[in-house]
Structure formats: structure tokens, C-alpha cells
Coordinates of C-alpha atoms in Angstrom, one line a residue:
Chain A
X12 CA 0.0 0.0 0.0
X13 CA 1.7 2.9 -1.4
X14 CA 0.8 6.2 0.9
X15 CA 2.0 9.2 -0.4
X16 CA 3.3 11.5 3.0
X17 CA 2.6 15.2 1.8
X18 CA -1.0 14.4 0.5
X19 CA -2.3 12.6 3.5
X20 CA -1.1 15.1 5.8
X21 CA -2.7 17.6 4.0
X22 CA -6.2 15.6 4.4
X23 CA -5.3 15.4 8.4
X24 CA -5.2 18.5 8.3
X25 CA -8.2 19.6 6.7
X26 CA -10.3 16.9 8.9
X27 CA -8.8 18.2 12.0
X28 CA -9.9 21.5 11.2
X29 CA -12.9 20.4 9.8
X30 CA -13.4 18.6 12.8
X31 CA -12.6 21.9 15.3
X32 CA -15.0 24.2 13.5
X33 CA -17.7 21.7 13.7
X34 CA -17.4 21.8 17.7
X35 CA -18.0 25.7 17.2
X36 CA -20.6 25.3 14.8
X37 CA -22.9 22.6 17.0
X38 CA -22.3 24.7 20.4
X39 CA -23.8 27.5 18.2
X40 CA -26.9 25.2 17.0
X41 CA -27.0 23.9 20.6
X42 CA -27.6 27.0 22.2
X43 CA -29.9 28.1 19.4
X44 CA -31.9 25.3 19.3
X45 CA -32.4 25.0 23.2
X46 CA -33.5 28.4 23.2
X47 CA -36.1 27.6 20.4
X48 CA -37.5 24.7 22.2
X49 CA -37.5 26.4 25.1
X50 CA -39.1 29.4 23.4
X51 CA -36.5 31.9 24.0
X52 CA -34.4 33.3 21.4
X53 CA -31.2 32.3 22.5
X54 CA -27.8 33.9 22.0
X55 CA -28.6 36.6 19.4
X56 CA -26.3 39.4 20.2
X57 CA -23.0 38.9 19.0
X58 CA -22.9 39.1 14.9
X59 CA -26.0 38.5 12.8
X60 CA -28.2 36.3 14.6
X61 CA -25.6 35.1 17.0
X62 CA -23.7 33.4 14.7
X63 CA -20.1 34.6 15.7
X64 CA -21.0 33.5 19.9
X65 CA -18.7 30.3 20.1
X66 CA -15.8 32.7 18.5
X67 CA -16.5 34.8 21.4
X68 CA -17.1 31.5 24.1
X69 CA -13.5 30.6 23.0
X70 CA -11.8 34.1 23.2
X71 CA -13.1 33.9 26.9
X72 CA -11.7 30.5 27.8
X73 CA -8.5 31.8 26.6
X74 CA -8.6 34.6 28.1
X75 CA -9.7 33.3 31.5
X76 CA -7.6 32.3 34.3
X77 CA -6.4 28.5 34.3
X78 CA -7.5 27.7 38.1
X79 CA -6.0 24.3 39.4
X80 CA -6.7 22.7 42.9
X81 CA -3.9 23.2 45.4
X82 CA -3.9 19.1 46.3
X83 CA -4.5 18.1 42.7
X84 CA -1.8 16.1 40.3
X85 CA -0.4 18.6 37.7
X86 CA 0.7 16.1 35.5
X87 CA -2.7 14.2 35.4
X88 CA -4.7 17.6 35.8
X89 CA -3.3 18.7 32.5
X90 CA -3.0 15.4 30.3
X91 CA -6.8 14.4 30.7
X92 CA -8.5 16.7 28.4
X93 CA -5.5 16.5 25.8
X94 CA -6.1 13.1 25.8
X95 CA -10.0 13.5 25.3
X96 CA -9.8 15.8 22.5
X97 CA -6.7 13.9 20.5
X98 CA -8.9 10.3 21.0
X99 CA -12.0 12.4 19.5
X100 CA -10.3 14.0 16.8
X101 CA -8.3 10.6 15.7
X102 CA -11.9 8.6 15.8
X103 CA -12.7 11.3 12.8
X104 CA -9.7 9.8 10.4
X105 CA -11.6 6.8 10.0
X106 CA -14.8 8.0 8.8
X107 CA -15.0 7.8 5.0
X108 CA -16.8 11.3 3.5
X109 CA -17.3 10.2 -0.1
X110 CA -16.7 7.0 -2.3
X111 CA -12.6 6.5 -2.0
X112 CA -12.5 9.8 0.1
X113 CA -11.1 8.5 3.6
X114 CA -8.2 9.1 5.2
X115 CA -7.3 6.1 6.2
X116 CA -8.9 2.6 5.4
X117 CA -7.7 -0.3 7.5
X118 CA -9.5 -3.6 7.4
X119 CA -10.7 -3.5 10.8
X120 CA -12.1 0.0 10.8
X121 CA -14.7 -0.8 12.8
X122 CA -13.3 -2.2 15.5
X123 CA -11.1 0.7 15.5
X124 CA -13.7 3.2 16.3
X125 CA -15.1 0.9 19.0
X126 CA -10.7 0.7 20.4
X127 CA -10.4 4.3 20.3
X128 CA -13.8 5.1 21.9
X129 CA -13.1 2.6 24.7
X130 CA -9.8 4.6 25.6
X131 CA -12.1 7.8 25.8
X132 CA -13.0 6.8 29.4
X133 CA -9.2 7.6 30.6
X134 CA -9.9 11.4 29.9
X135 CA -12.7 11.5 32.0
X136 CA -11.8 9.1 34.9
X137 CA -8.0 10.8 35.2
X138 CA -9.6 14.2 35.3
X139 CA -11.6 13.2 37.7
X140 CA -9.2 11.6 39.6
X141 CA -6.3 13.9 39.8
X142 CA -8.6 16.6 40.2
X143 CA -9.0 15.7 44.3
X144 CA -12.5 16.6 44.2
X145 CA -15.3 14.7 45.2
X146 CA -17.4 15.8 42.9
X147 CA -14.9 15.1 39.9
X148 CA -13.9 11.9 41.5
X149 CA -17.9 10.8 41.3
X150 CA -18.6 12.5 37.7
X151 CA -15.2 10.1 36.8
X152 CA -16.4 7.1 38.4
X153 CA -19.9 7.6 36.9
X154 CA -18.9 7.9 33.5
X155 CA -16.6 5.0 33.8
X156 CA -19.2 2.7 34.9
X157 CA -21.9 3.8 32.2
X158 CA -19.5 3.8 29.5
X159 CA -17.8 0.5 29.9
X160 CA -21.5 -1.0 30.5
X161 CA -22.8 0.0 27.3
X162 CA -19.6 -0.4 25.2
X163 CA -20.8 -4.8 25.5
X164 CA -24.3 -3.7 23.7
X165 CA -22.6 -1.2 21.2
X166 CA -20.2 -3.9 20.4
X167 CA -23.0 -6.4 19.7
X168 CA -24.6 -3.8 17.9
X169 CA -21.5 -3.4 15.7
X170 CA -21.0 -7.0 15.3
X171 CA -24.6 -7.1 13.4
X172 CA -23.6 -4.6 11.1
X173 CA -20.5 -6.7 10.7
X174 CA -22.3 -9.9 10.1
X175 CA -24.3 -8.4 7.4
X176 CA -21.7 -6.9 5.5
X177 CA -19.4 -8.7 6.1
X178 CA -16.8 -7.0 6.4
X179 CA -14.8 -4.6 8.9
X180 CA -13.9 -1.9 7.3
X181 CA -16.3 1.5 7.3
X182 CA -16.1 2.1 3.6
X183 CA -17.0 -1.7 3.3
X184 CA -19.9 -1.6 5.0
X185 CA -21.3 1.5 3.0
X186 CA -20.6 0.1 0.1
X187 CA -22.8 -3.0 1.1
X188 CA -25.4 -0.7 1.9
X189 CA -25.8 0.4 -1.6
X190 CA -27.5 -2.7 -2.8
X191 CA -31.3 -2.9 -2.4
X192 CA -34.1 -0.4 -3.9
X193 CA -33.2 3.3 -2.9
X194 CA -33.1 3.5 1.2
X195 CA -34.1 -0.4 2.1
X196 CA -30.5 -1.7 1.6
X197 CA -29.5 0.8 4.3
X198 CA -28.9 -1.4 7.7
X199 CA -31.5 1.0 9.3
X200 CA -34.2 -1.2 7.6
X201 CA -32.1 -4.7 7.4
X202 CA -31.1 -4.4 11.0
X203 CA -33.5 -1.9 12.8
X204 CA -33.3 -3.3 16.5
X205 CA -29.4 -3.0 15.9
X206 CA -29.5 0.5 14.8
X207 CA -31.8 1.4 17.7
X208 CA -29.1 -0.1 20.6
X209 CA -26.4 2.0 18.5
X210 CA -28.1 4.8 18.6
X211 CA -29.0 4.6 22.2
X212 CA -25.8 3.2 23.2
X213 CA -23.8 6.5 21.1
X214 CA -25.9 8.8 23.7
X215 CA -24.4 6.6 26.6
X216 CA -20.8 6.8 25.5
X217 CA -20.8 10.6 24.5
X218 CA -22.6 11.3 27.8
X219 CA -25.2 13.4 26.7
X220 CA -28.3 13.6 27.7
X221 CA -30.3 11.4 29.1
X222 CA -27.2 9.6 29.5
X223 CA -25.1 12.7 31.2
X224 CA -25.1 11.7 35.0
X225 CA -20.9 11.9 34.7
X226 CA -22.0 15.7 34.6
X227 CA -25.3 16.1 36.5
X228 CA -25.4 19.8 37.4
X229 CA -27.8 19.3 39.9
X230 CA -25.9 16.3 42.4
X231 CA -22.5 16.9 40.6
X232 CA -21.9 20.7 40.3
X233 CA -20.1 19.8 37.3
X234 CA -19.2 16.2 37.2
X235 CA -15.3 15.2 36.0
X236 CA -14.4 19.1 34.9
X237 CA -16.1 20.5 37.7
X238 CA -12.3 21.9 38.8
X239 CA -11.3 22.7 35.6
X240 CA -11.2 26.4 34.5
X241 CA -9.9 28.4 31.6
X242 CA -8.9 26.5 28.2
X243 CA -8.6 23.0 30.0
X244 CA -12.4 23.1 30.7
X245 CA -12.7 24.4 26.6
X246 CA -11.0 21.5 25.8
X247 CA -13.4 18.4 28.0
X248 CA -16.2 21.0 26.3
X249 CA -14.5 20.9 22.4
X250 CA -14.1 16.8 22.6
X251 CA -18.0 16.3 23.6
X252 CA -18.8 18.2 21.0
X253 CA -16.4 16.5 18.7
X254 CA -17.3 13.2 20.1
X255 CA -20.9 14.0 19.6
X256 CA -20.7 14.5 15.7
X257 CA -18.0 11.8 15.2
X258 CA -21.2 10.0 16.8
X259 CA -23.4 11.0 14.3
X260 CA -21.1 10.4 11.1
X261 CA -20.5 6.9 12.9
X262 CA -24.3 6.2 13.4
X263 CA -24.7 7.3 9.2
X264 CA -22.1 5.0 8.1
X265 CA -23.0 2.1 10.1
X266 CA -26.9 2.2 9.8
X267 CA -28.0 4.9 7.2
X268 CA -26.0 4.5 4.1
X269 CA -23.1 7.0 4.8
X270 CA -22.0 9.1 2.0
X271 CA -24.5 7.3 -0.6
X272 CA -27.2 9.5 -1.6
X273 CA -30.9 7.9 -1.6
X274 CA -31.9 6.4 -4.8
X275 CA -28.2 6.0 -5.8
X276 CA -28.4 3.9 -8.1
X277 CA -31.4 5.1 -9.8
X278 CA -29.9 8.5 -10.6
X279 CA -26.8 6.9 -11.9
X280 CA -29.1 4.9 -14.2
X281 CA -30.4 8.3 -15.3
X282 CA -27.3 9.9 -15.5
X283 CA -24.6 7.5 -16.6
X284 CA -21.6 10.1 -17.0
X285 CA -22.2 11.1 -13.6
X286 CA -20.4 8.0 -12.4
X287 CA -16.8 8.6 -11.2
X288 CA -16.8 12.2 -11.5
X289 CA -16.4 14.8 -9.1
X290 CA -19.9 16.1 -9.1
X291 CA -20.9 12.5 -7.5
X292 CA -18.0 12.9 -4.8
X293 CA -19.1 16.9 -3.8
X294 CA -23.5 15.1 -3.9
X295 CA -22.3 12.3 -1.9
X296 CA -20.6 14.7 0.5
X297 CA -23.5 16.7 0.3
X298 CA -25.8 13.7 0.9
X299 CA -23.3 12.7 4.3
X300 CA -23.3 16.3 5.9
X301 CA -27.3 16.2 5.7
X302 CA -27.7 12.7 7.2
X303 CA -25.0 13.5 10.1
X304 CA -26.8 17.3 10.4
X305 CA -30.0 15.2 11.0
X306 CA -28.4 13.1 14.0
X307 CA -26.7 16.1 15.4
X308 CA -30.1 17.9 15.7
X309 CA -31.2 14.7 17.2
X310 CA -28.6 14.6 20.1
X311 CA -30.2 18.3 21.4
X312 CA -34.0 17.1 20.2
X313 CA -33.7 14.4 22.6
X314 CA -31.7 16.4 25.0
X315 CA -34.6 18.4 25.9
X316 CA -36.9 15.7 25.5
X317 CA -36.1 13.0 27.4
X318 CA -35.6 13.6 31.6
X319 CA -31.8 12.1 32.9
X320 CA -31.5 8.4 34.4
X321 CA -31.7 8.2 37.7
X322 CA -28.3 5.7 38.3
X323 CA -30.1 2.7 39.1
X324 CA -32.9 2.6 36.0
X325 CA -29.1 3.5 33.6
X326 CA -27.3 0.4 35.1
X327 CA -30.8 -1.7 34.7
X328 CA -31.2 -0.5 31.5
X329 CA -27.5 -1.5 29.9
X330 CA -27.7 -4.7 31.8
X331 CA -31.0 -6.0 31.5
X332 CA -32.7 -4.8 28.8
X333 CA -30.0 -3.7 26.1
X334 CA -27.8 -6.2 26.4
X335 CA -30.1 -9.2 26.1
X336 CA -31.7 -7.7 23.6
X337 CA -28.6 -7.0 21.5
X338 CA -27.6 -10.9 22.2
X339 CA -30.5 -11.6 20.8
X340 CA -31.0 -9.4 17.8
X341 CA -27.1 -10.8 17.0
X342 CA -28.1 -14.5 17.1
X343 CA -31.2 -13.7 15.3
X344 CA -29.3 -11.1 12.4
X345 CA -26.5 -14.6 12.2
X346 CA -29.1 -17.1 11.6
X347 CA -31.1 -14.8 8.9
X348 CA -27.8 -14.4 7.4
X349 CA -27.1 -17.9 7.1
X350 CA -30.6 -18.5 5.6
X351 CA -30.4 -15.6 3.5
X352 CA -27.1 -16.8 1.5
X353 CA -27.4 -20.7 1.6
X354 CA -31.1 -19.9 -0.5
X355 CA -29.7 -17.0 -2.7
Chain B
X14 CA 10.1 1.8 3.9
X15 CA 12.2 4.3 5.8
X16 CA 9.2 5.9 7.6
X17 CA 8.1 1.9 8.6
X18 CA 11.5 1.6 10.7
X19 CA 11.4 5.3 12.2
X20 CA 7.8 4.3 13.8
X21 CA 8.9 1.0 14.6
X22 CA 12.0 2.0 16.3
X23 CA 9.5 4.8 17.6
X24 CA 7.4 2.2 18.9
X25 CA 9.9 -0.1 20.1
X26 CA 11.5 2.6 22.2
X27 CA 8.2 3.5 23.8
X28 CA 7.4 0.2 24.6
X29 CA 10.3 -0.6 26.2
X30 CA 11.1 3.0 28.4
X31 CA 7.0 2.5 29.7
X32 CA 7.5 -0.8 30.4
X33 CA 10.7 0.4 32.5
X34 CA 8.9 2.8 33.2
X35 CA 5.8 0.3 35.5
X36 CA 8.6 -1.3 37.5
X37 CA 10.8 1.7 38.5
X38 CA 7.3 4.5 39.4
X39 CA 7.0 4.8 42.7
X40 CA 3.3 5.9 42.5
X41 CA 0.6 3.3 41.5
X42 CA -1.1 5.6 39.0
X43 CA 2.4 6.0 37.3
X44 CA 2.8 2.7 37.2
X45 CA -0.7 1.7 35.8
X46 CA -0.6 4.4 33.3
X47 CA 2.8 3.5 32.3
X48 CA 1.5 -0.4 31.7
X49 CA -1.3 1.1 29.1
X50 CA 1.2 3.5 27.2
X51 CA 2.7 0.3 26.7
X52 CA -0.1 -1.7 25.7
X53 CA -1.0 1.3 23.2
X54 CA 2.8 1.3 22.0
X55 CA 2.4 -2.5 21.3
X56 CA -0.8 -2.5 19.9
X57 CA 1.0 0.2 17.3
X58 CA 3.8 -2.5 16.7
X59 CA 1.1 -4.7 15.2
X60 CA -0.2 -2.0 13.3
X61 CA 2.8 -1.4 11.3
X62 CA 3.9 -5.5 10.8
X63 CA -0.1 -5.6 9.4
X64 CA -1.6 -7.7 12.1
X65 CA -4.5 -4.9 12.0
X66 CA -6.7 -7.1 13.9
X67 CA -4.4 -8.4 17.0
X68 CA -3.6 -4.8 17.6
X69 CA -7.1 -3.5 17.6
X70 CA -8.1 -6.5 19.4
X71 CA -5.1 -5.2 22.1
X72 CA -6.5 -2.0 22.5
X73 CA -10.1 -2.8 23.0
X74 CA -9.7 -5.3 25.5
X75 CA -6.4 -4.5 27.4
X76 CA -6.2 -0.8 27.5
X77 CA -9.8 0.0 26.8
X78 CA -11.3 -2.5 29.4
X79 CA -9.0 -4.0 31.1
X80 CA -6.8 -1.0 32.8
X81 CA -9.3 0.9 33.0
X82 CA -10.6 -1.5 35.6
X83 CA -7.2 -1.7 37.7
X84 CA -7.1 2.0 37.0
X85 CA -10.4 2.3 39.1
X86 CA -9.1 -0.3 41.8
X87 CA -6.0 2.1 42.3
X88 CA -8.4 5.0 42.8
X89 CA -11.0 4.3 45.1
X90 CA -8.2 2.6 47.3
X91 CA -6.1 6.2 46.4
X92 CA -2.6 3.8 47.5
X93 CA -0.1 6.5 48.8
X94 CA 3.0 6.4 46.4
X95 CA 6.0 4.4 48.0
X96 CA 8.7 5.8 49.8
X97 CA 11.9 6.8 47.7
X98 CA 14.3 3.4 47.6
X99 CA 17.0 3.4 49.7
X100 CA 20.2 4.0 47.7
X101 CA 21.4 0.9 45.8
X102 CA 25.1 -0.6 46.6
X103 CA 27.7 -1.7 44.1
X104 CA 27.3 -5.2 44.6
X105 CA 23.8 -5.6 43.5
X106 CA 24.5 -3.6 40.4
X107 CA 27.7 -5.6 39.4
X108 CA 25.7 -8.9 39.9
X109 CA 23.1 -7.2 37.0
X110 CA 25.7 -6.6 34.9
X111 CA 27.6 -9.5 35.1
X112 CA 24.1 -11.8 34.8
X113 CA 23.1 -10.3 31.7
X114 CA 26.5 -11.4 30.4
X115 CA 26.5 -14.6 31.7
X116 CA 22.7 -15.0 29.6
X117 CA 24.1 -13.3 26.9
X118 CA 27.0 -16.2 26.3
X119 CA 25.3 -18.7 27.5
X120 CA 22.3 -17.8 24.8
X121 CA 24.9 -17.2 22.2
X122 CA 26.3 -20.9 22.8
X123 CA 23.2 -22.5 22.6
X124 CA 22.0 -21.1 19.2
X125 CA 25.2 -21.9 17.8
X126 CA 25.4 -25.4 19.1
X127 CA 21.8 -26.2 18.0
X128 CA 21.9 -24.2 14.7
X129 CA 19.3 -22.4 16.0
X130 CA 18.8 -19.4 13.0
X131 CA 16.9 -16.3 14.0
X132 CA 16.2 -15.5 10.3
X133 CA 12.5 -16.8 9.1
X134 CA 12.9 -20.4 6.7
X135 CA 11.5 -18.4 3.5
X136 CA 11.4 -14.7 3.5
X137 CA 7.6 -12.9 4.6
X138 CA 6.3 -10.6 2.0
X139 CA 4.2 -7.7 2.9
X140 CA 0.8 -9.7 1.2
X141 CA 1.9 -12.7 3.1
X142 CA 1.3 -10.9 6.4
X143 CA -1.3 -8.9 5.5
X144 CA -3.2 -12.2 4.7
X145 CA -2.4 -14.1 8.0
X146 CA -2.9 -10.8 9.8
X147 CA -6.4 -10.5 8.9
X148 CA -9.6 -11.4 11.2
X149 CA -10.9 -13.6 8.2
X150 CA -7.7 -16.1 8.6
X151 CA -7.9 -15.6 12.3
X152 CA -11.3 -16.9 12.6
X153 CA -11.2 -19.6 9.7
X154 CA -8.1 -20.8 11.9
X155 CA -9.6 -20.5 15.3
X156 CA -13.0 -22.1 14.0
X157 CA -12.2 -24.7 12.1
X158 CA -8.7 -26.1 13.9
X159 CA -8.5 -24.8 16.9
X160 CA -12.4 -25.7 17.7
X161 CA -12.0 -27.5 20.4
X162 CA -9.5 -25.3 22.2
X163 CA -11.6 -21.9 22.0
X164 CA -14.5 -24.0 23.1
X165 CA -12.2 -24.6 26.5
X166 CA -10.7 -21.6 26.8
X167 CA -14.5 -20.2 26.5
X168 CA -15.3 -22.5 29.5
X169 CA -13.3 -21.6 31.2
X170 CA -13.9 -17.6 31.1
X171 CA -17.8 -18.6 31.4
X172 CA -16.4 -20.4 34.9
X173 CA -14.8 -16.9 36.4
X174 CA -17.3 -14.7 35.2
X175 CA -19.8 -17.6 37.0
X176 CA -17.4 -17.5 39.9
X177 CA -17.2 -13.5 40.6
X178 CA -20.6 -13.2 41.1
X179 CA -20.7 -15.7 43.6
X180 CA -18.2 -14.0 45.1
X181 CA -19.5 -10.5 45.2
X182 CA -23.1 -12.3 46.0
X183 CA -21.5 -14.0 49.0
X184 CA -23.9 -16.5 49.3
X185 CA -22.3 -19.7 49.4
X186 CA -24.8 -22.1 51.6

């Protein structure tokens, strides 16, 4: 595999980017959109309609005054959120944005998403932790707890997807989503109690709401970051975002298609010297951006939606109901495979 | 090719100043964090000699689960960091030295006088590993040969996992 050095670095460095002004742009449709459904306006003052307010959320972190506990553990204190935001970011190089755009393409791409998401949990426990706060130390322990509990029913939830395409690697498993009339090949509709434990199980791992006990401002102050000031608290705040739409690219690749635009093949059938050409690379793009914008919005719909878990109904929940029922639909996806290929 | 030995000299040199670095930190946390920049530094290793799926598999269930778990155990019992060591004589540090040599020649003699050869019998392309790297030959393998064996060693994980909650039910009448 011949990688040329100068070309992929200069994709890196467009996705990181990419990936940074995203964070600004979803704190900006978070705050909008809360006020809307709360039937307030919502930050409106600074530019036209607001627009420019995380510009000015990020010239106050900087500018603000990096507090640190007097009995916490430098070191720790300062690596925890530059561990969460490099994880978040790296999770992004995976994702493939169009047909043969993706940074890098291993065989077990999957997996890889699940590996780097499962590391995620050091950022928040070690902030926690070296923070010598009781609060921090719960918000760490908290989020430990919920995210290593529903990592079993994501991976189960993964492993369907995996079954059905079979194959590993993300651009693989879009690819195999392609077949079938329009939107039905999409695993949304081949594996629909799959897609539902990803979806519920993304919510869990990017602890947002109604998954977001590590951070419950009412019992927590502010969970894990709760001692964290100035542009180390930016930081925990930039990789949730990040994390959150890295969730919502993952959940569009896995279960609705990715990159391919609905009725896919149909339009190529129509227009034949659209294949291959850049047009169909910018659409598919296109076609991406508006599934993941869709799932973005849904993280703050259901954010203001859905009240938080109390911790007993979260742990009952990943235990008892999730993860039997992933089991399950994983058996039952295998054997329906198995049928499905010894009669075609 | 030259940027595959600078990250696996990278790598190697990680690995091996972390995994120094878990025996010599006087502080738990050290030492636990140490052990998973060393798992990651390892699972990186199999990255760049193509076994894609061993080092994922590394990362997901050693660092990712794993440590995490001893990580935990380390906090909630917050262990005080050992004292500093007492300073170390000459004697001990002369009997290192003149150990590793004493492994080193006795090594040395017996791959010579078993024509033992550290080179591989026919030379591994990069397709060759790629293809005995991947999960597909993994799993045909583990399926189909080595049956019985996963069957036991699956057992026998179903056994502890069946054991710890006994234990943490304590009920044992």
C-alpha cells in the first residue's frame, strides 16, 4: 500500500480542522436550538443572529484564568482533556466522506472506532481523579461505569452490522449498503433493533443527555471538569462536541448509508456520466453532511426531550434490557444471514 | 520503507522506556498508566507488521477494558506512592551486569550449538502478512482447527465470570 506523506497530511489537516469548526458550529446550533424549544431566542447578540457567539465562548476561555486545585496532580490535571480531545479528533480519520474519500482505510475499521472510543474513558476518569475533588472523583467514576457498561451492547450492535456486511472496514460496509431499492439496503431497515441499541448506546458513550449523570449539574456541580477552569475546561467541552458528531457520522455510516445518496443507483441509471466524477464525490458529501446534520439535531432534540436516568434505571437498563436484547438481535441477524445466503 | 522503521523504532522505544517505566514508578497511578502507554505502544507495533486485527483487538480489551478497571481499583483505594528506595550498593549492580552477560554467552552458545537461526525459513512478504494478519484467517483458523480449544478456553472464562458473582453475592450455603 503505497501512501503518499505530503497528500495525507494535508487531508489530516483539513479533517482536523474540519473537525474543530464543527465543535464551534454545533455549540452554536446547541444553544440556538435550546432556546427555540424552550421558546426563548437564545444567544442573538454577537454578529447576525448570533452566529459569531462560540468565536466569542472561545476568546473567553482563553482569556480566563487556568485555576488548578492546590492538592491536585499537575501532570494528570493537564493530560486528561488533551487526551480526550486527541482520541475524539483521531476517531474522525476513519470516517469515509465520499466514495474513496477517507483518510485512512484499515481492514478493521470498525473495531477501531469501537478501540479508540473505549480509551475515551481515561480522559474523564484521570480528570476526575487527579482533580481531588469529590465531585470530579464521582462524575469520573460515573462515566466509567456507564460507558464500559454499554460499550458490550454497542459492540454487539457493531457485530450485526458486521455480520451483514461482512466485512470490517467502514467504507465496506457502505458500500454494502448500496445494494437494495433506494433506502431499504441501508442497515436501518435490514437491521432496525441493531441501529436502535447504536443509537441509544452513542448517547451513553458521549454522555449526553439522558445519559449525562458523569456531569449532572444538579448532584455533581459539574461532574469530572467541575475543577477545571480556563482552556482545560474548553478542551473536555470541544471533545463532547467533537465526540458527539463523530457520533453522528458513525451512526450514518454504520446504519444509514453513509455518503451514498438515496436512490443512488437510480440517478446513476439516469445519468450515466455522472459516475466517477467529481460532481458525484461533492452530492455524496453533500448527501453525508445532511444525514450527520439530521443526527446532530437529534442529540439536542432528545436532549430536551427525554428527563436524565436516575443511576439505578441506567445500570438496569444496559444490563438487563439492552444487552439481552442485542444478544438476541445478534443470534437472530446470524441465523437470517445464514438463511439468506445458503437460499440465494 | 524508511518511515516503517522510524515508527517502529519509535514504537519499540516507547514500549520498552514504559514498560521500564511500571517497575521503576514509585506511584501506582504512574505505574498503571505507564502499563497502558505500553499496551498502546504495542498494539501500534502490530499496526505497522499488518496484524491490524491483533492490535485493535489489544487495544479494546487490554487498554480499553481492562486497565481501565485496575485503574479504578487504584483509585477508590487512592494507594499513597512508595517511599523513595534506599540508595542501591555496588554489589547488586555488578551482579546485574555481570548476569546479563553470563545470559548473553550462555544464549549465544546454545544457538550456535543447536543451529538455531533467527532468520524466518523463507522470506515474509508484505501480502503474506497482511493475509495471515487479517480477522478472516484468524477466525477460519480459530474455528475450524483450533475448535475444540476456543470451546475450552470459552469454558473456562464462562467459569470466572460464573465464579465473581458468587463472590461478590457472597452466598455460598
Amino acid at each position: 500500500m503505497e501512501i503518499s506523506l505530503l497528500s495525507t497530511s494535508i487531508f489530516a489537516f483539513l479533517v482536523v480542522n474540519a473537525m474543530l469548526l464543527s465543535a464551534s458550529v454545533l455549540v452554536y446550533a446547541e444553544r440556538r436550538v435550546s432556546g427555540f424549544m424552550q421558546n426563548r431566542p437564545g444567544p442573538n447578540r454577537v454578529g447576525p443572529l448570533g452566529i459569531l457567539q462560540p468565536f466569542a465562548d472561545v476568546l473567553k476561555f482563553v482569556m480566563k484564568e487556568d485555576i488548578q486545585p492546590a492538592a491536585s496532580n499537575t501532570f494528570i490535571h493537564a493530560l486528561a482533556p488533551v487526551l480526550m480531545v486527541v482520541i475524539a479528533m483521531s476517531v474522525a480519520s476513519l470516517i469515509p466522506f465520499a466514495e474513496g474519500v477517507v483518510l485512512l482505510d484499515i481492514d478493521v475499521g470498525v473495531l477501531m472506532v469501537l478501540a479508540l472510543t473505549s480509551v475515551t474513558v481515561y480522559g474523564i476518569t484521570l480528570g476526575g481523579w487527579s482533580s481531588n475533588s469529590k465531585y470530579s472523583l464521582l462524575g469520573g467514576l460515573r462515566s466509567a461505569a456507564q460507558m464500559i457498561s454499554y460499550e458490550l451492547s454497542m459492540g454487539l450492535a457493531v457485530i450485526s452490522v458486521v455480520i451483514i456486511a461482512g466485512t470490517m472496514s467502514l467504507p465496506g460496509i457502505v458500500e454494502d449498503q448500496a445494494s437494495g431499492w433506494a433506502v431499504l439496503g441501508w442497515n436501518a431497515f435490514r437491521n432496525p433493533v441493531g441501529c436502535i441499541i447504536f443509537i441509544v448506546t452513542a448517547f451513553a458513550e458521549t454522555n449526553r443527555a439522558p445519559f449525562d449523570l458523569p456531569e449532572a449539574e444538579q448532584e455533581l456541580v459539574g461532574g469530572y471538569h467541575t475543577e477545571y477552569s480556563g482552556m482545560k475546561f474548553g478542551m473536555f467541552f470541544l471533545a463532547e462536541y467533537v465526540n458527539w458528531f463523530v457520533a453522528s457520522f458513525i451512526i450514518v455510516t454504520l446504519f444509514f448509508g453513509g455518503y451514498l445518496i438515496p436512490f443512488q443507483p437510480l440517478l446513476l441509471a439516469a445519468i450515466p456520466a455522472l459516475d466517477g466524477s467529481l460532481l458525484l464525490t461533492l452530492l455524496q458529501f453533500g448527501s453525508l453532511m445532511l444525514k450527520v446534520a439530521f443526527f446532530a439535531f437529534l442529540f439536542i432534540w432528545v436532549r430536551w426531550t427525554f428527563p436524565r436516568f436516575k443511576y439505578n434505571q441506567l445500570m438496569d437498563l444496559g444490563w438487563k434490557k439492552m444487552l439481552p436484547i442485542a444478544l438476541a438481535n445478534t443470534v437472530v441477524i446470524a441465523i437470517g444471514v445464514a438463511i439468506f445466503r445458503s437460499i440465494f | 520503507m524508511a518511515l516503517a522503521s522510524v515508527t517502529f523504532f519509535a514504537l519499540a522505544l516507547i514500549a520498552i522506556a514504559s514498560a521500564v517505566g511500571v517497575l521503576i514508578a514509585r506511584s501506582p497511578i504512574y505505574s498503571a498508566l505507564s502499563l497502558v502507554l505500553n499496551l498502546l505502544s504495542v498494539a501500534g507495533l502490530y499496526l505497522t507488521m499488518n496484524a491490524s486485527f491483533i492490535g485493535v483487538i489489544q487495544i479494546l480489551v487490554y487498554a480499553g477494558a481492562i486497565m481501565v478497571l485496575v485503574l479504578f481499583v487504584i483509585m477508590l483505594l487512592n494507594l499513597d506512592a512508595l517511599p523513595s528506595p534506599r540508595s542501591i550498593g555496588w554489589g547488586p549492580i555488578l551482579g546485574f551486569v555481570l548476569g546479563i552477560g553470563l545470559l548473553a554467552q550462555l544464549l549465544y552458545v546454545m544457538l550456535t550449538s543447536f543451529g538455531i537461526s533467527l532468520e524466518a525459513a523463507e522470506p515474509v512478504t508484505t501480502a503474506m502478512a497482511v493475509e495471515n494478519g487479517s480477522a478472516n484467517t484468524l477466525g477460519q483458523i480459530l474455528f475450524t482447527e483450533y475448535a475444540l480449544h476456543l470451546q475450552v478456553a470459552a469454558i473456562l472464562l464462562l467459569a470466572a465470570t460464573v465464579g465473581a458473582v458468587m463472590l461478590a453475592q457472597r452466598r455460598f450455603a
